[in-house]
XYZ file of C-alpha atoms in Angstrom:
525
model
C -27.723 -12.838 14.371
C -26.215 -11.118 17.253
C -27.659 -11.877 20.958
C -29.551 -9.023 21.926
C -28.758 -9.839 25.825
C -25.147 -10.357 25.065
C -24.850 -6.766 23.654
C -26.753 -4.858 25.730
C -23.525 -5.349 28.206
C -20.623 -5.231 25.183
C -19.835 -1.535 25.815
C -19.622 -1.886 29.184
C -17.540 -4.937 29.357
C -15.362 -3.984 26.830
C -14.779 -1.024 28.574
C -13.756 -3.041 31.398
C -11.265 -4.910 29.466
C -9.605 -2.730 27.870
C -10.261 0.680 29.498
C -12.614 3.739 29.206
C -9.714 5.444 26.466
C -9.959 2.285 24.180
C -13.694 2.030 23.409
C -14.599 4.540 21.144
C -18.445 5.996 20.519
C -18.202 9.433 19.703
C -19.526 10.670 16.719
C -16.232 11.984 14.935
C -14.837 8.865 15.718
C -16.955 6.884 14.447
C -17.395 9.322 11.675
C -13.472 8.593 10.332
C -13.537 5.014 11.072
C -16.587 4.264 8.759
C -14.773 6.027 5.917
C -11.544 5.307 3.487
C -10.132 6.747 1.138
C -13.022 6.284 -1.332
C -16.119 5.190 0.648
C -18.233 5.152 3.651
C -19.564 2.431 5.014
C -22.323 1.898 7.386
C -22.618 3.234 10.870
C -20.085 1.400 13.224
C -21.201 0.525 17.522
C -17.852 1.176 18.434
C -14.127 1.369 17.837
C -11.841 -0.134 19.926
C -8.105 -0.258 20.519
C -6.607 -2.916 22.388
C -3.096 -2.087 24.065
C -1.964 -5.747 24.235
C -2.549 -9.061 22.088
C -3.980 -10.573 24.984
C -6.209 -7.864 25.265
C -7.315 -7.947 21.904
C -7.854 -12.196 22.027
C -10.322 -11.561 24.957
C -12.081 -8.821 23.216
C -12.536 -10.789 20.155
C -14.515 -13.483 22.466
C -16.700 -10.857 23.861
C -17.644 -9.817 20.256
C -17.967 -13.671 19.411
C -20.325 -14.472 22.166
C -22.558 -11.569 21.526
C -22.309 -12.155 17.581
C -20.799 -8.940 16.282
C -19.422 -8.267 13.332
C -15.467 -7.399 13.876
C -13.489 -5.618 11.212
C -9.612 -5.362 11.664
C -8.442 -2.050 10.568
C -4.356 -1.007 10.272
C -3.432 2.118 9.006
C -6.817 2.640 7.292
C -5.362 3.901 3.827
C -7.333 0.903 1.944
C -9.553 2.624 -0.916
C -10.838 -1.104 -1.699
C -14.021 -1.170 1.388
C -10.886 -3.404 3.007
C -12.609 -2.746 6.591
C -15.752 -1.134 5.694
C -19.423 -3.003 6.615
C -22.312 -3.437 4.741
C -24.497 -3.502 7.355
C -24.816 -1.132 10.590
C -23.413 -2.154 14.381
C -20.577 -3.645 13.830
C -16.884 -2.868 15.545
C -14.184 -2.027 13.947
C -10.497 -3.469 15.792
C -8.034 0.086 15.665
C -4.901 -2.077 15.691
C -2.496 1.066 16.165
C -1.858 0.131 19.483
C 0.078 -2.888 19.021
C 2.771 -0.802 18.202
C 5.855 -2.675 20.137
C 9.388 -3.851 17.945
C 8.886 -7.400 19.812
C 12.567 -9.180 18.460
C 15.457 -7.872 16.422
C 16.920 -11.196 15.853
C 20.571 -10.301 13.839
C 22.279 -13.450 14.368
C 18.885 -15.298 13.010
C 17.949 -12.642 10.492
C 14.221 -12.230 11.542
C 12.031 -9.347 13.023
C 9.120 -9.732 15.126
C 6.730 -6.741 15.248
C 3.119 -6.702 16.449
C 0.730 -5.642 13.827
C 0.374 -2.033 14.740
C 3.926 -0.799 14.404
C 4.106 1.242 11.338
C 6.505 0.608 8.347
C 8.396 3.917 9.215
C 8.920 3.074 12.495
C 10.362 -0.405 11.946
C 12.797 0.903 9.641
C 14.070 3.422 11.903
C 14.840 0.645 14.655
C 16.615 -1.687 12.538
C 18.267 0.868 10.616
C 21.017 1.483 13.390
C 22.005 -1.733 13.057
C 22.147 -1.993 9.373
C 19.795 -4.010 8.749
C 16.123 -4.012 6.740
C 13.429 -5.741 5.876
C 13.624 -7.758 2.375
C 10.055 -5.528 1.641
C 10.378 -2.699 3.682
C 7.111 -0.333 3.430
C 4.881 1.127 0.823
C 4.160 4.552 -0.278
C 2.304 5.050 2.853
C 4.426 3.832 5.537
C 4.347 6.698 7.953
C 0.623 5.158 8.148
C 0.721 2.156 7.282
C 1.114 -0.756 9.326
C 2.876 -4.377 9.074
C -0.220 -6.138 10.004
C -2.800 -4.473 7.999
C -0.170 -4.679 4.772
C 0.082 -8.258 5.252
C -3.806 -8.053 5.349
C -3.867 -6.166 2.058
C -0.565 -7.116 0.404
C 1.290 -3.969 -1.048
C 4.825 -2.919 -3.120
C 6.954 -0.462 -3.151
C 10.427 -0.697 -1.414
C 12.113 -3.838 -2.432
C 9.714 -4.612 -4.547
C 11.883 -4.896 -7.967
C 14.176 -7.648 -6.470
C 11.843 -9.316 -3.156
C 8.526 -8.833 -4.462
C 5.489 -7.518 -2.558
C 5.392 -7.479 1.351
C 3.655 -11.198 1.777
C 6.742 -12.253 -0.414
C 9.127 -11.113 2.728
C 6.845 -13.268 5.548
C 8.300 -15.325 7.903
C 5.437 -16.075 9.871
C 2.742 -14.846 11.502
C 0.089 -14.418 14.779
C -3.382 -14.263 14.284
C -6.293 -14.612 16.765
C -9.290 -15.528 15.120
C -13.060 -14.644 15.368
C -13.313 -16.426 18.416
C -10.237 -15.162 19.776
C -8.269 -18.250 19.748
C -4.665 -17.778 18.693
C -2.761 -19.497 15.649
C 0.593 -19.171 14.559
C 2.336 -20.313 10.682
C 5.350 -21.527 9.654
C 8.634 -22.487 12.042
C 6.888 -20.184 14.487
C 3.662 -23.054 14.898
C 6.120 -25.216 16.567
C 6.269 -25.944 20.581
C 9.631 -24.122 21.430
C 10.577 -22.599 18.038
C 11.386 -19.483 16.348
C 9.704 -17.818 13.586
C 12.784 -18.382 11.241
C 11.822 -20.179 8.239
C 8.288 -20.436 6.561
C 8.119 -22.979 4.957
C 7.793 -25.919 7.290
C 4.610 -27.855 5.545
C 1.832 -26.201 3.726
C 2.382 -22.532 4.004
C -0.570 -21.543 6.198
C 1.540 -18.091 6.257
C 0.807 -17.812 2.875
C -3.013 -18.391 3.575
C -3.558 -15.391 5.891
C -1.369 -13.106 3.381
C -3.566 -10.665 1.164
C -6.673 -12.253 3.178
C -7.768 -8.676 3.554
C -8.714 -9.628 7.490
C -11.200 -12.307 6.664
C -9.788 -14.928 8.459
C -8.790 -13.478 11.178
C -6.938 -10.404 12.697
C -2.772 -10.054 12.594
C -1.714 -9.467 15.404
C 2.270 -9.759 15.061
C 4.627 -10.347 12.195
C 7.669 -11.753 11.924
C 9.828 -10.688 9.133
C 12.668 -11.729 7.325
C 16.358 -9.290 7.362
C 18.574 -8.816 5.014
C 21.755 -6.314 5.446
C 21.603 -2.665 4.374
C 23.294 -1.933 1.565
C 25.646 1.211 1.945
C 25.235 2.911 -1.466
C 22.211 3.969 -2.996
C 21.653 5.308 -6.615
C 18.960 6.464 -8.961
C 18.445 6.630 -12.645
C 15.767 7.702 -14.537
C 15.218 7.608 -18.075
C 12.414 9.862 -20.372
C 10.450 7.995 -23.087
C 7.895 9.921 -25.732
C 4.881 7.136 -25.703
C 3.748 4.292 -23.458
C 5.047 1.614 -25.742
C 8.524 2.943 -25.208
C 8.199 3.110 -21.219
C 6.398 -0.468 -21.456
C 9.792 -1.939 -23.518
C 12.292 -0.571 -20.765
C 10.214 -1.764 -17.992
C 9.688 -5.083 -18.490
C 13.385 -5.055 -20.148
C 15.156 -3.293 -16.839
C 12.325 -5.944 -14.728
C 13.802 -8.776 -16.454
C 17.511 -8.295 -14.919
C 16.491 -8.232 -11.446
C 18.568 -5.251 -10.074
C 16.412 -2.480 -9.584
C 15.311 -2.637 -5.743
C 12.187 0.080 -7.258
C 10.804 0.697 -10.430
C 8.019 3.124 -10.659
C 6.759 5.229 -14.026
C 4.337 7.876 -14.722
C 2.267 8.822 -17.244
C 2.196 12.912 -18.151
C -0.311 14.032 -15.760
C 1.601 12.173 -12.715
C 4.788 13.650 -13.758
C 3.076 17.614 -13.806
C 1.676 16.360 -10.375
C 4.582 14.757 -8.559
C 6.583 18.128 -9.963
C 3.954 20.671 -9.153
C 2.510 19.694 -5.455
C 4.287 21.195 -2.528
C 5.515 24.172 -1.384
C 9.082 25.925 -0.544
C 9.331 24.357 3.102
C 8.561 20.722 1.904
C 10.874 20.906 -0.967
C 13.289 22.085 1.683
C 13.076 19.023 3.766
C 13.204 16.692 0.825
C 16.101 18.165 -0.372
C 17.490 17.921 3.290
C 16.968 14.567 3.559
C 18.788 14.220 0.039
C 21.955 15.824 1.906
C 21.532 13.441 5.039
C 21.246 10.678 2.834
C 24.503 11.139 1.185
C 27.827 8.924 0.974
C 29.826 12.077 2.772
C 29.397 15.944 2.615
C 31.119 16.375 -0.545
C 28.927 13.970 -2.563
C 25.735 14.934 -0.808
C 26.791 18.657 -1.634
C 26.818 17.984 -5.311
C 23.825 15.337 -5.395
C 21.300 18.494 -3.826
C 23.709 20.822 -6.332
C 22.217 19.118 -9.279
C 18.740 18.671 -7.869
C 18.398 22.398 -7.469
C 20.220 23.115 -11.004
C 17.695 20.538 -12.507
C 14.954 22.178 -11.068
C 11.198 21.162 -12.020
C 12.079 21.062 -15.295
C 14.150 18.077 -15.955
C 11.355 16.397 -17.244
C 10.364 19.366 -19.999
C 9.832 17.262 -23.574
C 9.176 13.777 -21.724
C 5.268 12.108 -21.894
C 6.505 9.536 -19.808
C 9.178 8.749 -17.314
C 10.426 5.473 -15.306
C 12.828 6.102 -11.966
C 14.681 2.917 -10.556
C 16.700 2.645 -7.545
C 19.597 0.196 -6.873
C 21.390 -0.871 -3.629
C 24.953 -1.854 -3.804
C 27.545 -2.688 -1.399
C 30.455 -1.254 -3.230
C 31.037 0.645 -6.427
C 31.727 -2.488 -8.364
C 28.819 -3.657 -7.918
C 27.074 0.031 -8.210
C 28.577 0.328 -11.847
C 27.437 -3.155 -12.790
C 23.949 -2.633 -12.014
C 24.188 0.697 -13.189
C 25.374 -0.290 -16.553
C 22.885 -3.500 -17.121
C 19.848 -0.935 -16.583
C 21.259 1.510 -18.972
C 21.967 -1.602 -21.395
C 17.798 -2.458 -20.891
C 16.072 1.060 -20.751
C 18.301 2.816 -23.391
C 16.927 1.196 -26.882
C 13.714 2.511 -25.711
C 14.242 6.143 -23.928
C 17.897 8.492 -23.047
C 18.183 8.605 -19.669
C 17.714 12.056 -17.921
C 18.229 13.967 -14.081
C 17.997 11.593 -11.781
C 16.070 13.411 -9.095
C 12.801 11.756 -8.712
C 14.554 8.403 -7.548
C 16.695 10.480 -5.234
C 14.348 12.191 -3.754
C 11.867 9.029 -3.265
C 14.787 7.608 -1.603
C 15.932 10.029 0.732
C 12.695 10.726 2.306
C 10.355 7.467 1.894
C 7.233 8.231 3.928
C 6.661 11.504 3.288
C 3.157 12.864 4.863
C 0.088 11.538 3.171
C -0.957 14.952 1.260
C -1.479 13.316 -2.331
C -5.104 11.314 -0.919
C -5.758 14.437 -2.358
C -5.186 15.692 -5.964
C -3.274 19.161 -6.412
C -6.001 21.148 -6.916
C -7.751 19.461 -4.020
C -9.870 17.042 -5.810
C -10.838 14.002 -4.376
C -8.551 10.780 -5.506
C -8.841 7.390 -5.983
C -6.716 4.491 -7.421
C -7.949 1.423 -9.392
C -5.054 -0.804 -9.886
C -4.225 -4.339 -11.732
C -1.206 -6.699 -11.919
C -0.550 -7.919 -15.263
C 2.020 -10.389 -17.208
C 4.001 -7.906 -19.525
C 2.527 -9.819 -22.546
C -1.043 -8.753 -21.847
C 0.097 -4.664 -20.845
C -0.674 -3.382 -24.204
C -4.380 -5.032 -24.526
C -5.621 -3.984 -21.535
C -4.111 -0.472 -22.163
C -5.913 -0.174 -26.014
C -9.388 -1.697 -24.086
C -8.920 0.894 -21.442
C -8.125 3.565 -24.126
C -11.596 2.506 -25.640
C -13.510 2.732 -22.104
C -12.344 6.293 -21.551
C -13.133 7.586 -25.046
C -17.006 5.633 -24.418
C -17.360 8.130 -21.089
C -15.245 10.977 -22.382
C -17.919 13.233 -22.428
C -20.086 12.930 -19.152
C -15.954 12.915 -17.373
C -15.466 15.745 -19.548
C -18.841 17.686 -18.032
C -18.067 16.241 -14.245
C -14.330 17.308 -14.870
C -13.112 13.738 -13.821
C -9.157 13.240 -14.804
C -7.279 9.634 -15.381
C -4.009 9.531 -14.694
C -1.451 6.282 -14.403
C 1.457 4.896 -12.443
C 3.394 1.847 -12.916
C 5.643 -0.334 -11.153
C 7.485 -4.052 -11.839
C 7.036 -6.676 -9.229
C 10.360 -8.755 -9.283
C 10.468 -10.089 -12.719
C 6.989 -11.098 -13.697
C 4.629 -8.089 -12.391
C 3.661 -5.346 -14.602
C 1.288 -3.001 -11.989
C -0.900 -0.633 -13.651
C -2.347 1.987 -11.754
C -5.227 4.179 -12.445
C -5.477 7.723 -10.502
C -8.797 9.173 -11.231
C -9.516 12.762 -9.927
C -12.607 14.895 -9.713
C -14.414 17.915 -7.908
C -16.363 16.709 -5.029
C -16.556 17.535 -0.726
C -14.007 16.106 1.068
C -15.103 13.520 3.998
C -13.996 13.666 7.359
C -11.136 11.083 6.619
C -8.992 13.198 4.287
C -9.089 15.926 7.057
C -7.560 14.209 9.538
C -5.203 12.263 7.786
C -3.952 15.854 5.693
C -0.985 17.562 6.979
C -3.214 21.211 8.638
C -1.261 23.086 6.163
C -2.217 21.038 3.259
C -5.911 21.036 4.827
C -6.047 24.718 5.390
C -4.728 25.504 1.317
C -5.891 23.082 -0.800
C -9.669 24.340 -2.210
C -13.172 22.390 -1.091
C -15.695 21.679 -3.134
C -19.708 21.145 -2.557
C -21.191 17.878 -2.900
C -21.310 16.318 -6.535
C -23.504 13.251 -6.297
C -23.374 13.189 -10.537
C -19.722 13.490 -10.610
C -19.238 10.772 -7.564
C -21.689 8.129 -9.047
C -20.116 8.837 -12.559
C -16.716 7.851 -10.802
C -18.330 4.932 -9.076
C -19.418 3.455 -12.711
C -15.833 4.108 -13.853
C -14.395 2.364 -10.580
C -16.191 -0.782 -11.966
C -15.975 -1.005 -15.510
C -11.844 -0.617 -14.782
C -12.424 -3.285 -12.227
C -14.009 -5.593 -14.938
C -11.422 -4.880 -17.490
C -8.678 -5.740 -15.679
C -10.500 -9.048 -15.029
C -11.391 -9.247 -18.568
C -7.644 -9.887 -19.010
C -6.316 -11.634 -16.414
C -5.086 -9.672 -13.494
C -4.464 -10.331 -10.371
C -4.592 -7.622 -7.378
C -3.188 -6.364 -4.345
C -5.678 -4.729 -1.014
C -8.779 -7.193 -2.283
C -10.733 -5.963 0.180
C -14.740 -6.052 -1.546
C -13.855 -4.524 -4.582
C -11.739 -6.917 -6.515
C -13.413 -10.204 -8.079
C -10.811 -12.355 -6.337
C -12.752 -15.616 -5.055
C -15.772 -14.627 -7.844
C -13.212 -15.240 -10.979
C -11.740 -18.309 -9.118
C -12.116 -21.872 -10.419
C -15.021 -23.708 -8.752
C -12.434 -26.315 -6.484
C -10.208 -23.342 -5.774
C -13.538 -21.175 -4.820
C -15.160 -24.184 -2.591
C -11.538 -24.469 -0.734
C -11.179 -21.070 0.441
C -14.944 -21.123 1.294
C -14.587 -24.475 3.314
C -11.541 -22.632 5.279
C -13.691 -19.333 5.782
C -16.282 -21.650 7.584
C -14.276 -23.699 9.387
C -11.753 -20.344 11.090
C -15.189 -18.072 11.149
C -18.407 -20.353 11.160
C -20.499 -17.576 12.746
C -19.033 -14.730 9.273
C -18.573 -12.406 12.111
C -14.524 -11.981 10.894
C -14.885 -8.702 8.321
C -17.893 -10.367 7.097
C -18.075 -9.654 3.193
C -14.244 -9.077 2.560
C -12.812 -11.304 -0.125
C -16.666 -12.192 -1.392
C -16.830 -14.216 1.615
């Protein structure tokens, strides 16, 4: 239980710590910060924003003493709870402010960022120097942060040949509940560098997808790898899910595509039909500045434009891969074993989609909403090819069992998929229905997007409904074995464990966080 004397002076002496600007009480504040993409969560004391590490170790002992409840938030795009509390008065850690590029290391192929720097931002430093990282961002990057990912675990770019961000971990800083400060791998030593991981168990691997309970990131170090100067697309259009299924664990298999990603007919309308003339505009700008030379980049936005939105008329489904090469050798070669995969099952068709993707990564964050302005959320599993097709007929089954109260609420299920190196199969639900929108998707819209996309009034039917659906999904995908990304306290992740495996991570909960005062409730802890 907190100490009632300790926090009657909290505000005040956090405020001395860390400044007047980085202790946040006001309403709207608190409003947004108790809210994520899906949920709200209960009413929060504060928010506060350290500017340094050191700062943030000494505010964590204030909150220890006094026996708050601390949760570590990134970029806040979690729809999982990830740093949402059950329970009012706790404070949630903004870690935005740790936003310094600590050590481009290009001789030793590491980076070291603190956690706050966002994905979009570390690319842009290293990519003068031609270098990446091995994962290098999700969807979201222009939000999202390296700490909070680690926190969550995510894919997206460099996913098909690295595998998801915790995959490209050197090593990593973490102050725990009681602010003291523990670092993993090479980086643990007296007078090392965070170079190589694996240096005894791989405690880096134990704070990876933790989803903050054991403590709060506060830098990263990151393996490099060198940019690759030629970038291609290729997409290919299938008729039924079976036929996307066969190409992508086929194309997975060879281990070339740096992304795979494939969408099911209602994501294809919607990645097609959202935005307007001066957003296709800049994509198609940043297709031209993301060309091998004028020429080519003249004729790559040529066909883009000539393709129109209608390259994928006749096609249910579609997959989109990416490949990096360092020459045209090795372009064609890649080129020509994905073609060899994906063509039993599809015929491969206008390549824009990849392109596009490609040329402008992070774009802003408009799709939290759907196009019509409906509120969105994802549900998402990680599954062995083998077992893809009996979740999808059980899923199938669930929908036509609630077709007609999502029918009368006007709830919509849509999918994307992905491959994780060569053994992932992510399937990802998009559900979308009529309901208000919260304070969070208004400040995290684009004001254009916010000023023309239609609200809604409340639909407490329609939102519960969704709830239900949010947990039957949940239960399938445990029903057949998957495993998850962003944990946060949705996913069954320590429930569905083994009792010795369970009892470990428990034993290591109480040990780092006796007092549960670290994001108490994430992971089923």
């Amino acid at each position: 239980m907190p100490d009632i004397a300790a926090t009657a002076d909290l505000l005040p002496q956090l405020r001395g710590l860390l400044g007047d600007g980085a202790v946040l009480t006001d309403a709207d504040n608190l409003a947004f910060h108790s809210q994520d993409v899906h949920s709200v969560g209960a009413p929060l004391l504060a928010v506060i924003r350290p500017a340094t590490r050191e700062a943030l170790r000494e505010a964590l002992k204030l909150l220890h003493r006094a026996g708050i409840a601390t949760l570590p938030r990134g970029g806040g795009m979690s729809y999982s709870n990830g740093y949402l509390s059950a329970k009012p008065g706790a404070v949630l850690v903004d870690t935005g402010a740790l936003d310094r590029v600590v050590e481009i290391n290009a001789g030793d192929m590491y980076v070291v960022a603190e956690a706050g720097v966002t994905w979009a931002a570390l690319d842009a430093a290293l990519a003068p120097l031609g270098l990446r990282t091995a994962f290098w961002g999700p969807f979201s990057g222009i939000r999202a942060t390296v700490g909070g990912t680690m926190s969550q675990n995510a894919v997206t770019y460099g996913t098909g040949i690295y595998g998801t961000a915790v995959d490209s971990l050197l090593g990593l800083e973490v102050a725990l509940a009681d602010g003291a400060l523990l670092r993993t791998g090479s980086w643990a030593q007296e007078g090392s560098v965070p170079f190589f991981r694996h240096y005894g168990p791989d405690l880096t691997g134990l704070f990876g997808g933790d989803a903050g309970a054991f403590g709060i990131k506060t830098a990263v170090a990151l393996r490099l790898v060198r940019r690759r100067p030629i970038n291609t697309g290729i997409s290919f259009g299938f008729q039924n899910f079976d036929q996307l299924l066969g190409a992508m664990s086929a194309v997975a298999r060879e281990g070339v595509a740096s992304e795979a990603f494939g969408l099911d007919p209602f994501l294809q309308k919607q990645r097609l039909g959202m935005g307007d003339l001066k957003s296709d505009l800049k994509m198609l700008l940043a297709v031209g500045r993301a060309g091998r030379g004028p020429i080519e980049s003249l004729l790559q936005m040529a066909r883009i434009v000539i393709a129109g939105r209608g390259f994928l008329d006749g096609i249910n489904y579609s997959a989109h891969y990416t490949i990096d090469a360092f020459d045209k050798d090795e372009e064609r070669s890649m080129l020509r074993r994905i073609r060899a995969a994906a063509g039993p099952f599809g015929k491969e068709i206008e390549n824009s989609m990849p392109t596009l993707v490609r040329a402008y990564p992070f774009p802003p964050l408009n799709h939290i909403l759907g196009p019509k302005g409906e509120r969105w959320v994802p549900v998402h599993g990680i599954l062995p090819f083998s077992r893809v097709a009996g979740f999808r007929a059980d899923l199938e089954k669930l929908y036509e069992n609630h077709a007609a109260a999502m029918a009368q609420h006007r709830i919509l299920a849509a999918a994307m998929f992905s491959t994780i190196a060569t053994t992932g199969f992510l399937y990802e639900l998009a559900f979308y229905w009529e309901d208000e929108r919260a304070a969070f998707h208004d400040r995290i819209l684009e004001p254009s997007a916010a000023d023309s996309l239609p609200r809604y009034p409340a639909n407490p039917e329609g939102a519960a409904l969704m709830g239900q659906l949010k947990k039957e999904c949940v239960a399938l995908y445990a029903k057949h074995g998957a495993a998850h990304l962003q944990v946060g306290r949705l996913y069954p992740v320590t429930e569905a464990m083994n009792p010795a495996a369970k009892d470990l991570l428990g034993a290591v909960k109480a040990r780092l966080d006796g007092q549960v005062t670290m994001n108490p409730g994430a992971m089923g802890l």
